[in-house]
GROMACS .gro file of C-alpha atoms in nm:
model
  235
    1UNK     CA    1  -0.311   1.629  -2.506
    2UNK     CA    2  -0.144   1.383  -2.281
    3UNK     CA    3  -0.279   1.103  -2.190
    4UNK     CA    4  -0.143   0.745  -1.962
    5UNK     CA    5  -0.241   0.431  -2.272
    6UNK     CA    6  -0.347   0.386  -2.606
    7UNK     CA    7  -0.712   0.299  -2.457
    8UNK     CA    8  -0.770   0.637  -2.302
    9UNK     CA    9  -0.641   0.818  -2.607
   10UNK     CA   10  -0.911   0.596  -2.815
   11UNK     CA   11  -1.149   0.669  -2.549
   12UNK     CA   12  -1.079   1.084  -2.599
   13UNK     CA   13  -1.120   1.081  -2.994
   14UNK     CA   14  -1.408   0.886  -2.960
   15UNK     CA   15  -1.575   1.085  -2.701
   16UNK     CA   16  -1.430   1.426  -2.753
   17UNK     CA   17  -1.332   1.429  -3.117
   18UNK     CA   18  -1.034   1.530  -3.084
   19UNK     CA   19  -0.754   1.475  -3.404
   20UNK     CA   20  -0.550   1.176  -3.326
   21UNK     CA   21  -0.223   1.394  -3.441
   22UNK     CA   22  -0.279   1.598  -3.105
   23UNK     CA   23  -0.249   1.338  -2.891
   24UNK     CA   24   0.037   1.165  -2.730
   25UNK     CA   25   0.087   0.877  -2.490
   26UNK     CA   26   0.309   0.858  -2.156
   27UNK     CA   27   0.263   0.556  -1.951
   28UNK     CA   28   0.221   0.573  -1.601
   29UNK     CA   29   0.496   0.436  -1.361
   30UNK     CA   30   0.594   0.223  -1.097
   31UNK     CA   31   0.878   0.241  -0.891
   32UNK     CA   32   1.006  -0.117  -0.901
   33UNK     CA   33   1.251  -0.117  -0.672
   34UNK     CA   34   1.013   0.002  -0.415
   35UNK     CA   35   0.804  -0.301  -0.482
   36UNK     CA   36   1.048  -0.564  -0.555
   37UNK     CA   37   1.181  -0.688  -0.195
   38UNK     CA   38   1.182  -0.953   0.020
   39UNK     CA   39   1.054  -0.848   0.418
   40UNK     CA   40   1.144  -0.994   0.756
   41UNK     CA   41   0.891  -1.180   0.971
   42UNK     CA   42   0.875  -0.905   1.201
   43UNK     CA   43   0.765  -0.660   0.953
   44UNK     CA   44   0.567  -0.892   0.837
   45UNK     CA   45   0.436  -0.940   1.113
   46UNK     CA   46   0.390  -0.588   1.254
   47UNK     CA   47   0.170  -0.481   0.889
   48UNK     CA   48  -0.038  -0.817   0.945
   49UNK     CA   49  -0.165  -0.659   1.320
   50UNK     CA   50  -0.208  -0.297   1.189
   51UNK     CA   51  -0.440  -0.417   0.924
   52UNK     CA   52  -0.568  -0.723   1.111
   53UNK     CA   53  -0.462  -0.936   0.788
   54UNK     CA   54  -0.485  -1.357   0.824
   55UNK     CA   55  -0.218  -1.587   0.692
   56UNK     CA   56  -0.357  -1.649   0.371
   57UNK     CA   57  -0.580  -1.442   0.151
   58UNK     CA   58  -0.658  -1.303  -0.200
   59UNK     CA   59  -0.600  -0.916  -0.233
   60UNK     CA   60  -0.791  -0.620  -0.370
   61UNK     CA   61  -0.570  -0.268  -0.329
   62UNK     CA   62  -0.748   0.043  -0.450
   63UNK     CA   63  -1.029   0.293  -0.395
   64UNK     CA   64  -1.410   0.127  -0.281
   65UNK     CA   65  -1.605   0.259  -0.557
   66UNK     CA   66  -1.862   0.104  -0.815
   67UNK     CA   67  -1.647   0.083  -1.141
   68UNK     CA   68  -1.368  -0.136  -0.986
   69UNK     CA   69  -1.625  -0.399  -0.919
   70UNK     CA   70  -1.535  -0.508  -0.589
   71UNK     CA   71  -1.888  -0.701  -0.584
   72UNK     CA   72  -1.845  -0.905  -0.835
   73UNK     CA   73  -1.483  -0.973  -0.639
   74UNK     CA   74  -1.711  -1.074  -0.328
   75UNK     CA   75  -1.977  -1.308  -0.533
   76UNK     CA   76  -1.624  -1.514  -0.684
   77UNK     CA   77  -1.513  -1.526  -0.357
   78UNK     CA   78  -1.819  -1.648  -0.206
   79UNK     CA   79  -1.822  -1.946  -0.497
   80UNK     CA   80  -1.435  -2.018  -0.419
   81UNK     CA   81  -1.515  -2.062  -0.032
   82UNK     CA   82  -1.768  -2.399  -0.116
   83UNK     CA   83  -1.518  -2.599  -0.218
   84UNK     CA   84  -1.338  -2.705   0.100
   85UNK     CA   85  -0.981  -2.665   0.016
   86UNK     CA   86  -1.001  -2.292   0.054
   87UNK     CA   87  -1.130  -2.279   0.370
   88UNK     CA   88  -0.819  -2.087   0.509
   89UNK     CA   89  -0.792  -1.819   0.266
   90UNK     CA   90  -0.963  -1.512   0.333
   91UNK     CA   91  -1.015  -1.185   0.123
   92UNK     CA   92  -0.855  -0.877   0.210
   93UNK     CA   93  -0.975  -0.593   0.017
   94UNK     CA   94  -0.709  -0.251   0.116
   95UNK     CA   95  -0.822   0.089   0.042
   96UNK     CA   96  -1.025   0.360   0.179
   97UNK     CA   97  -1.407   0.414   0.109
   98UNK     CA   98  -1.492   0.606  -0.224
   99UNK     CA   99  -1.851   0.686  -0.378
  100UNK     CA  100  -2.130   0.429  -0.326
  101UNK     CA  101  -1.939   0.202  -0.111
  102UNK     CA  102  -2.206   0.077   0.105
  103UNK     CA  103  -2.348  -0.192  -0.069
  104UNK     CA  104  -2.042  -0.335  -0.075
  105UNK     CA  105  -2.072  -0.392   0.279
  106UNK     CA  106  -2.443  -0.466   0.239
  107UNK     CA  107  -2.319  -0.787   0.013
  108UNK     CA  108  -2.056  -0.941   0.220
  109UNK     CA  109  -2.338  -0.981   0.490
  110UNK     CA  110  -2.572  -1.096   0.224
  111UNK     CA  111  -2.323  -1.391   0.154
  112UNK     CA  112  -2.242  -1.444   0.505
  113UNK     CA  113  -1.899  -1.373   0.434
  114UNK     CA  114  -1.814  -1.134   0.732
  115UNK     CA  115  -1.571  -1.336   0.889
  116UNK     CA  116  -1.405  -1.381   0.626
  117UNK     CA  117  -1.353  -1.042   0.375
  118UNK     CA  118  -1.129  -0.779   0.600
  119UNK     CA  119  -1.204  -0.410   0.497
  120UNK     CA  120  -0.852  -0.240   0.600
  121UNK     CA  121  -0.990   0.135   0.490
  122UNK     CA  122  -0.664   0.364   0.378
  123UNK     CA  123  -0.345   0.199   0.348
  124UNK     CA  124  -0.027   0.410   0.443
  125UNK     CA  125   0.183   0.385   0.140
  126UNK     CA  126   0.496   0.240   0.278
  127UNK     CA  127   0.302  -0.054   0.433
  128UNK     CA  128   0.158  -0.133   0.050
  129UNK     CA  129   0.443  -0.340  -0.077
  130UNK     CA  130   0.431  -0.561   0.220
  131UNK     CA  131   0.032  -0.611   0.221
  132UNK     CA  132   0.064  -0.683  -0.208
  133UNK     CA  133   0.368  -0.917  -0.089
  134UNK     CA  134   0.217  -1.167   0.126
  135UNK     CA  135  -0.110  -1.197  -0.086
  136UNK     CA  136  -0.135  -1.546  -0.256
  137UNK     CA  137  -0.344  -1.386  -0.518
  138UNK     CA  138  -0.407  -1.020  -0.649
  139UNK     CA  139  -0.738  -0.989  -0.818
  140UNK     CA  140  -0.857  -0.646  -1.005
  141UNK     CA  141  -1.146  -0.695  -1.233
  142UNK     CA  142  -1.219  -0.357  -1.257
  143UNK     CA  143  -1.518  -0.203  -1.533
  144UNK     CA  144  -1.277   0.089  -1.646
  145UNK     CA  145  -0.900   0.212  -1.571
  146UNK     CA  146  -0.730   0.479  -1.760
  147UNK     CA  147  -0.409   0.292  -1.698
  148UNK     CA  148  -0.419   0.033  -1.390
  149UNK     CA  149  -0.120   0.124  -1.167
  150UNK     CA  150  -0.222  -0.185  -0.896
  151UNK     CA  151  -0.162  -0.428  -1.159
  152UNK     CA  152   0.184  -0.314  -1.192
  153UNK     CA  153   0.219  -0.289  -0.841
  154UNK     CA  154   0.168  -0.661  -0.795
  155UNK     CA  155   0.312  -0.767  -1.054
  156UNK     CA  156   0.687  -0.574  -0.885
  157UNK     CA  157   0.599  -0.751  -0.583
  158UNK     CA  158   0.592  -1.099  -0.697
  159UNK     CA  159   0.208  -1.159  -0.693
  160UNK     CA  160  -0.010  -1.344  -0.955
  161UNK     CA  161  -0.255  -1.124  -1.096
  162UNK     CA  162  -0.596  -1.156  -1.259
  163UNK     CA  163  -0.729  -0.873  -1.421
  164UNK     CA  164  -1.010  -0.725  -1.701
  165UNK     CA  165  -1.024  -0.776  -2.029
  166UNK     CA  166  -1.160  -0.411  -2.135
  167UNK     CA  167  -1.015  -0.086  -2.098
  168UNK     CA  168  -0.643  -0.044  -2.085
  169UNK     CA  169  -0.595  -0.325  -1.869
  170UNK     CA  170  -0.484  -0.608  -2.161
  171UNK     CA  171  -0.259  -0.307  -2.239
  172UNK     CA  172  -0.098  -0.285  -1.893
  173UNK     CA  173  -0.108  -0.633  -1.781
  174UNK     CA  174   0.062  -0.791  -2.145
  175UNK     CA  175   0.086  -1.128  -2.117
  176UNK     CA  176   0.170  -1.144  -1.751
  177UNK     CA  177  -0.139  -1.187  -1.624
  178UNK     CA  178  -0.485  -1.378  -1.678
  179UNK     CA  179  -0.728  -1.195  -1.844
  180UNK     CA  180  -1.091  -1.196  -1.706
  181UNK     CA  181  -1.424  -1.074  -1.832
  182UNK     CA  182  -1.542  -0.849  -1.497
  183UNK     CA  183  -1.874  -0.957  -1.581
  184UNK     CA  184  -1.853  -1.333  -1.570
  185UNK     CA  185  -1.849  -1.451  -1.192
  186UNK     CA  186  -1.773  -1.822  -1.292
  187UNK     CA  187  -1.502  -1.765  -1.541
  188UNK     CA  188  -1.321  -1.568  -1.276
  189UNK     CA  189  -1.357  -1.805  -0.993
  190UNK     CA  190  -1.258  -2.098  -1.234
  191UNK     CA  191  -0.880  -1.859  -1.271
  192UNK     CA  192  -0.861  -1.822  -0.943
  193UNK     CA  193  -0.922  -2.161  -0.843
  194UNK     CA  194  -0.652  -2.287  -1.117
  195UNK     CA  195  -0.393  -1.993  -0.981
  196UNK     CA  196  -0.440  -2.116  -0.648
  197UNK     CA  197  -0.400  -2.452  -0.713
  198UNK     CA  198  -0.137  -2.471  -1.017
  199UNK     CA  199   0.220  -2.377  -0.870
  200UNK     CA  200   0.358  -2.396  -1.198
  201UNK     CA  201   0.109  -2.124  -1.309
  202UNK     CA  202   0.191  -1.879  -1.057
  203UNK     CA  203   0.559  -1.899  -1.097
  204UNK     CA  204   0.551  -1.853  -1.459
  205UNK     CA  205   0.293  -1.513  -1.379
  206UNK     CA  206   0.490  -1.436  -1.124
  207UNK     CA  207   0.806  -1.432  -1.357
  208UNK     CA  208   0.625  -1.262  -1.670
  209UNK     CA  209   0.512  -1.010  -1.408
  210UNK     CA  210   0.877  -0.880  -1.329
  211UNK     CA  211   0.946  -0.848  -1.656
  212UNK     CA  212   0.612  -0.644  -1.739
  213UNK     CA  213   0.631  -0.443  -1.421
  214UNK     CA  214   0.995  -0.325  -1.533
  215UNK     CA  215   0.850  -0.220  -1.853
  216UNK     CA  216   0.643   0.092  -1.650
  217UNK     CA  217   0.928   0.318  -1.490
  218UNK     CA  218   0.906   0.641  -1.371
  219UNK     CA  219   1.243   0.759  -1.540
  220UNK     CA  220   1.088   0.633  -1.892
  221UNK     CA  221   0.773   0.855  -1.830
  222UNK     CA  222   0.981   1.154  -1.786
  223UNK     CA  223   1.201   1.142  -2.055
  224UNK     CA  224   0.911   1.084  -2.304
  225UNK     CA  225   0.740   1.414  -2.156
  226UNK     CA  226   1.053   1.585  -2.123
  227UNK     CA  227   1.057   1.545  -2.575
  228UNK     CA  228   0.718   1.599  -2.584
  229UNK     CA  229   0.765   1.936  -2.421
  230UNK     CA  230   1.091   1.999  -2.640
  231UNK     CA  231   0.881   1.926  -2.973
  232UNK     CA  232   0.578   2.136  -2.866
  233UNK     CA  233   0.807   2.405  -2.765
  234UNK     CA  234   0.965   2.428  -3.112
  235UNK     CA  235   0.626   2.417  -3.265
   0.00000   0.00000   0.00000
C-alpha cells in the first residue's frame, strides 16, 4: 500500500489493520517552479477582474466542503474585521462548491460579512499561482488532509501560512508555518492578527516556506515509486 504521509499510513493501520511492513510512504508534490515567480501588474491585474479579487485580502484555495472548515475561517474573520486596522482586507476564499456548501453561504450573511468574503467558485489552474501570490495571508485550518498540497502551494509562492495542528498538516507544513488548533476561533484570529501586523514574522515564514516547499517535488515522488515498484517486483 501506498500512501502520501506518515499520518495517513497511521490512519490505515489504525483503521484497517493493516501490517505496518506493507506500507510505504511517497509524498505528494509541488511543482515549485510553477509557483515561485514574480507577475506583472497587468497580469495582475487581468486575474484580479476575472475573479473580482480587492487589493488586500486573506486567502482560502481548495474545495467548499465541511472538513476544511471554511466556517470557522469566516467566524476568525468576522473577529479580525472589529478591530479597525483591517478594515481594507477582505477574504477571498477560491475554489468550486463541494458537499454541504451552503451553510457556508448561510454564515457569511449571518455575520454580515457579504461585502466583504468573495466566493470565486473554480479556479483555472494557471491563474492559481497569481491569486496565492498577491494574498497577504493564506489560511487552511482544515479538520483532516491526507497530505495538504495548498500549504505547499503557498508556501512556493511566497505567502505566510497558518495551518492545523492535526492530521498530516504539522507533517507538511514543518516549521514553516504557524500551527493552529481548527477548533479554537480566538487562537487563530490572535495568529493572524500578529502575521498581519509583524513584518518580521512574515518574512521569516515566508523564507522557511521556500525552503519547505522545495522539500515536496514531483521528481522526488517518482523516483521513490519508481524503487518501490523495483523492490515489489523482485519480491
Amino acid at each position: 500500500i501506498i500512501t502520501v504521509s506518515e499520518s495517513s499510513k497511521n490512519d490505515i493501520i489504525k483503521f484497517l489493520n493493516v501490517d505496518e511492513s506493507k506500507i510505504e510512504i511517497v509524498y505528494n508534490g509541488v511543482d515549485y517552479d510553477k509557483f515561485n515567480k514574480s507577475y506583472t501588474e497587468d497580469i495582475k491585474l487581468r486575474v484580479k477582474k476575472k475573479y473580482n479579487l480587492p487589493q488586500d485580502y486573506i486567502l482560502y484555495m481548495g474545495t467548499l466542503e465541511p472538513r476544511k472548515n471554511i466556517n470557522s475561517i469566516i467566524e476568525t474573520f468576522a473577529l479580525l474585521k472589529k478591530q479597525k486596522e483591517f478594515d481594507n482586507i477582505k477574504l477571498v476564499i477560491a475554489g468550486k462548491k463541494g458537499w454541504l456548501f451552503e451553510n457556508i453561504f448561510d454564515l457569511v450573511n449571518k455575520v454580515r460579512l457579504k461585502d466583504q468574503v468573495i466566493f470565486t467558485d473554480y479556479v483555472d489552474e494557471v491563474d492559481k499561482p497569481i491569486i496565492y501570490n498577491m494574498a497577504k495571508l493564506f489560511v487552511f485550518p482544515s479538520l483532516y488532509e491526507g497530505f495538504g498540497i495548498p500549504v505547499i502551494e503557498a508556501m512556493a509562492s511566497s505567502v505566510p501560512v497558518i495551518t492545523s495542528n492535526v492530521s498530516s498538516l504539522p507533517e507538511v507544513a514543518g516549521d514553516a508555518a504557524i500551527l493552529v488548533d481548527p477548533k479554537d476561533i480566538k487562537d487563530i484570529a490572535k495568529n493572524m492578527i500578529k502575521v498581519l501586523s509583524d513584518k518580521d514574522l512574515k518574512n521569516e515564514l515566508v523564507r522557511k516556506g521556500h525552503i519547505q516547499a522545495q522539500k515536496f517535488t514531483w521528481e522526488a515522488s517518482a523516483e521513490k515509486l519508481y524503487n518501490i515498484y523495483k523492490e515489489v517486483m523482485k519480491s
